[in-house]
Short mmCIF file of C-alpha atoms and ligand atoms in Angstrom, two decimals:
data_model
loop_
_atom_site.label_atom_id
_atom_site.label_comp_id
_atom_site.label_asym_id
_atom_site.label_seq_id
_atom_site.Cartn_x
_atom_site.Cartn_y
_atom_site.Cartn_z
CA MET Z 6 88.41 91.24 113.98
CA ALA Z 7 91.85 89.82 113.62
CA LYS Z 8 95.28 90.83 114.69
CA LEU Z 9 97.65 91.47 111.80
CA LYS Z 10 101.37 90.88 111.58
CA ILE Z 11 103.40 94.08 111.93
CA HIS Z 12 106.25 94.38 109.46
CA TYR Z 13 109.62 95.56 110.69
CA TYR Z 14 111.96 98.05 109.08
CA PRO Z 15 113.64 97.65 106.55
CA GLU Z 16 111.11 95.34 104.87
CA LYS Z 17 110.42 96.57 101.36
CA VAL Z 18 106.78 97.48 102.00
CA LEU Z 19 108.00 100.08 104.54
CA THR Z 20 110.42 101.81 102.18
CA GLN Z 21 108.21 102.17 99.11
CA LYS Z 22 105.47 104.64 98.21
CA ALA Z 23 101.97 103.26 98.91
CA GLN Z 24 99.24 103.26 96.25
CA PRO Z 25 96.02 105.30 96.48
CA VAL Z 26 92.94 103.47 97.77
CA THR Z 27 90.35 103.20 94.99
CA ASP Z 28 88.06 100.45 96.29
CA PHE Z 29 85.79 101.53 99.12
CA GLY Z 30 83.81 98.68 100.53
CA PRO Z 31 83.68 95.89 103.09
CA ALA Z 32 87.27 94.76 102.45
CA LEU Z 33 88.61 98.23 103.27
CA GLU Z 34 86.42 98.44 106.40
CA LYS Z 35 87.67 95.04 107.54
CA LEU Z 36 91.29 96.08 106.98
CA ALA Z 37 90.77 99.30 108.97
CA GLU Z 38 89.09 97.38 111.85
CA ASP Z 39 91.90 94.84 111.93
CA MET Z 40 94.47 97.62 111.87
CA LEU Z 41 92.77 99.36 114.81
CA GLU Z 42 92.76 96.13 116.78
CA THR Z 43 96.42 95.49 115.93
CA MET Z 44 97.32 99.05 116.97
CA ASP Z 45 95.44 98.77 120.29
CA ASP Z 46 96.94 95.41 121.01
CA SER Z 47 100.44 96.77 120.42
CA GLU Z 48 99.68 99.89 122.50
CA GLY Z 49 100.37 102.14 119.52
CA VAL Z 50 98.69 105.46 118.76
CA GLY Z 51 98.84 105.15 114.98
CA LEU Z 52 99.32 102.54 112.28
CA ALA Z 53 99.68 102.84 108.51
CA ALA Z 54 98.67 100.07 106.09
CA PRO Z 55 102.27 99.45 104.87
CA GLN Z 56 103.13 98.47 108.46
CA VAL Z 57 100.80 95.47 108.11
CA GLY Z 58 102.18 94.65 104.67
CA VAL Z 59 99.52 96.46 102.60
CA SER Z 60 100.97 99.10 100.27
CA LYS Z 61 97.85 101.31 100.31
CA ARG Z 62 97.25 104.88 101.47
CA LEU Z 63 95.25 104.13 104.63
CA LEU Z 64 96.04 104.92 108.23
CA VAL Z 65 94.36 104.55 111.58
CA LEU Z 66 95.11 106.43 114.76
CA CYS Z 67 93.82 107.06 118.23
CA GLU Z 68 95.10 109.70 120.61
CA PRO Z 69 95.21 108.64 124.27
CA GLU Z 70 91.63 109.23 125.57
CA GLY Z 71 90.55 110.05 122.01
CA GLU Z 72 88.28 108.48 119.42
CA PRO Z 73 89.72 106.08 116.83
CA MET Z 74 90.05 107.65 113.37
CA CYS Z 75 90.68 106.32 109.85
CA LEU Z 76 92.19 108.44 107.12
CA VAL Z 77 92.10 107.23 103.54
CA ASN Z 78 94.33 108.88 100.90
CA PRO Z 79 95.38 111.65 103.33
CA GLU Z 80 97.20 114.73 102.04
CA ILE Z 81 98.79 117.31 104.31
CA GLU Z 82 97.76 120.58 102.73
CA GLU Z 83 99.18 123.10 105.18
CA SER Z 84 101.67 122.89 107.98
CA GLU Z 85 103.21 125.41 110.33
CA GLY Z 86 105.34 125.56 113.45
CA ARG Z 87 108.13 123.18 114.37
CA GLU Z 88 108.72 121.29 117.57
CA TYR Z 89 110.89 118.37 118.67
CA GLY Z 90 109.15 115.48 120.40
CA GLU Z 91 109.95 111.86 121.17
CA GLU Z 92 108.68 109.31 118.68
CA GLY Z 93 108.66 105.57 118.43
CA CYS Z 94 107.26 103.25 115.78
CA LEU Z 95 105.64 99.81 115.85
CA SER Z 96 107.88 98.87 112.91
CA LEU Z 97 111.01 99.64 114.98
CA PRO Z 98 109.85 98.67 118.48
CA GLN Z 99 111.89 99.83 121.49
CA ILE Z 100 113.60 102.59 119.48
CA TYR Z 101 112.89 106.23 120.30
CA ALA Z 102 114.27 109.55 119.11
CA ARG Z 103 113.35 113.20 119.12
CA VAL Z 104 111.89 114.23 115.78
CA ALA Z 105 111.00 117.72 114.55
CA ARG Z 106 107.43 118.06 113.27
CA ALA Z 107 105.02 120.83 112.39
CA THR Z 108 102.75 121.79 115.29
CA ARG Z 109 99.66 122.56 113.24
CA ILE Z 110 98.55 120.85 110.05
CA LYS Z 111 95.54 120.79 107.80
CA VAL Z 112 94.78 117.42 106.22
CA ARG Z 113 92.43 116.44 103.46
CA ALA Z 114 91.39 112.79 103.42
CA GLN Z 115 88.53 110.41 102.67
CA ASP Z 116 86.62 108.26 105.11
CA LEU Z 117 86.09 104.51 104.69
CA PHE Z 118 83.14 105.19 102.38
CA GLY Z 119 85.11 107.54 100.13
CA GLU Z 120 83.58 110.74 101.52
CA PRO Z 121 86.11 113.58 101.55
CA PHE Z 122 86.71 115.56 104.73
CA GLU Z 123 89.15 118.07 106.13
CA LEU Z 124 90.79 118.00 109.49
CA GLU Z 125 92.90 120.46 111.41
CA ALA Z 126 95.26 118.91 113.94
CA HIS Z 127 97.60 120.37 116.54
CA ASP Z 128 100.53 119.15 118.62
CA PHE Z 129 100.46 115.41 119.42
CA LEU Z 130 97.66 114.58 116.96
CA ALA Z 131 99.48 116.55 114.26
CA ARG Z 132 102.65 114.60 115.10
CA ILE Z 133 100.89 111.22 114.82
CA ILE Z 134 99.37 112.14 111.45
CA GLN Z 135 102.72 113.38 110.06
CA HIS Z 136 104.47 110.19 111.25
CA GLU Z 137 101.79 107.97 109.66
CA CYS Z 138 101.64 109.97 106.41
CA ASP Z 139 105.41 109.49 106.15
CA HIS Z 140 104.84 105.72 106.15
CA LEU Z 141 102.72 106.15 103.00
CA GLU Z 142 105.76 107.72 101.32
CA GLY Z 143 108.11 104.94 102.45
CA ILE Z 144 109.66 107.18 105.11
CA VAL Z 145 110.31 106.02 108.69
CA PHE Z 146 111.12 108.37 111.57
CA PRO Z 147 114.91 107.72 111.52
CA ASP Z 148 114.86 109.22 108.00
CA ARG Z 149 113.82 112.51 109.66
CA LEU Z 150 116.92 112.62 111.88
CA ASP Z 151 120.31 114.12 111.13
CA VAL Z 152 122.65 111.63 109.51
CA PHE Z 153 124.68 110.88 112.68
CA THR Z 154 121.67 110.33 114.92
CA LYS Z 155 120.05 108.24 112.20
CA GLU Z 156 123.07 105.97 112.01
CA GLU Z 157 123.11 105.58 115.79
CA VAL Z 158 119.38 104.83 115.94
CA LEU Z 159 119.58 102.27 113.13
CA GLU Z 160 122.47 100.55 114.89
CA GLN Z 161 120.37 100.28 118.05
CA TRP Z 162 117.51 98.94 115.96
CA GLU Z 163 119.74 96.31 114.37
CA THR Z 164 120.57 94.95 117.84
CA VAL Z 165 116.92 95.00 118.94
CA ARG Z 166 115.76 93.39 115.70
CA LYS Z 167 118.21 90.49 116.04
CA GLY Z 168 116.92 89.91 119.56
CA LEU Z 169 113.29 90.01 118.41
CA THR Z 170 113.89 87.54 115.58
CA ARG Z 171 115.71 85.23 117.98
CA SER Z 172 112.92 85.27 120.60
CA ALA Z 173 110.30 84.75 117.87
CA ARG Z 174 112.17 81.66 116.73
CA GLN Z 175 112.34 80.34 120.27
CA ARG Z 176 108.60 80.69 120.60
CA VAL Z 177 107.92 78.36 117.66
ZN1 ZN O 245 105.58 104.25 112.48
#
């Protein structure tokens, strides 16, 4: 397994719609494994392929104390309820905001071998899946905020991002 580079907002791959996965095979399995390792290593609970620079509809996630999961070509078919909860994102590290999400969703997806399955998710798991599915549409969590909060959050991110780029340069 290998750790992948996480792309930061607003790189293009994070703001465009990802393409459906059509090739199921060892390359997809390897990508999913590497994404899981990258997510664990970064102490994230979810990661979408565009975040590692791959514009494909694949995401991995793992609830605290839960089992790792991979969702290929996921579609949220039903959603209900609405609750605010704090979210962060590995593509905008150190930035957090309260985002409204559905509390119960039904998702249809494929596994790494192309087998279709359905999943019902509640609360935190439902939140993770909605956040990651947004990435496949080129949406990041600040896009879900009201315009004033979004502006504030993106300003904070700009400051953090400059700092991150600077420290990365110093490490070279
Ligand atoms: Zn994210």
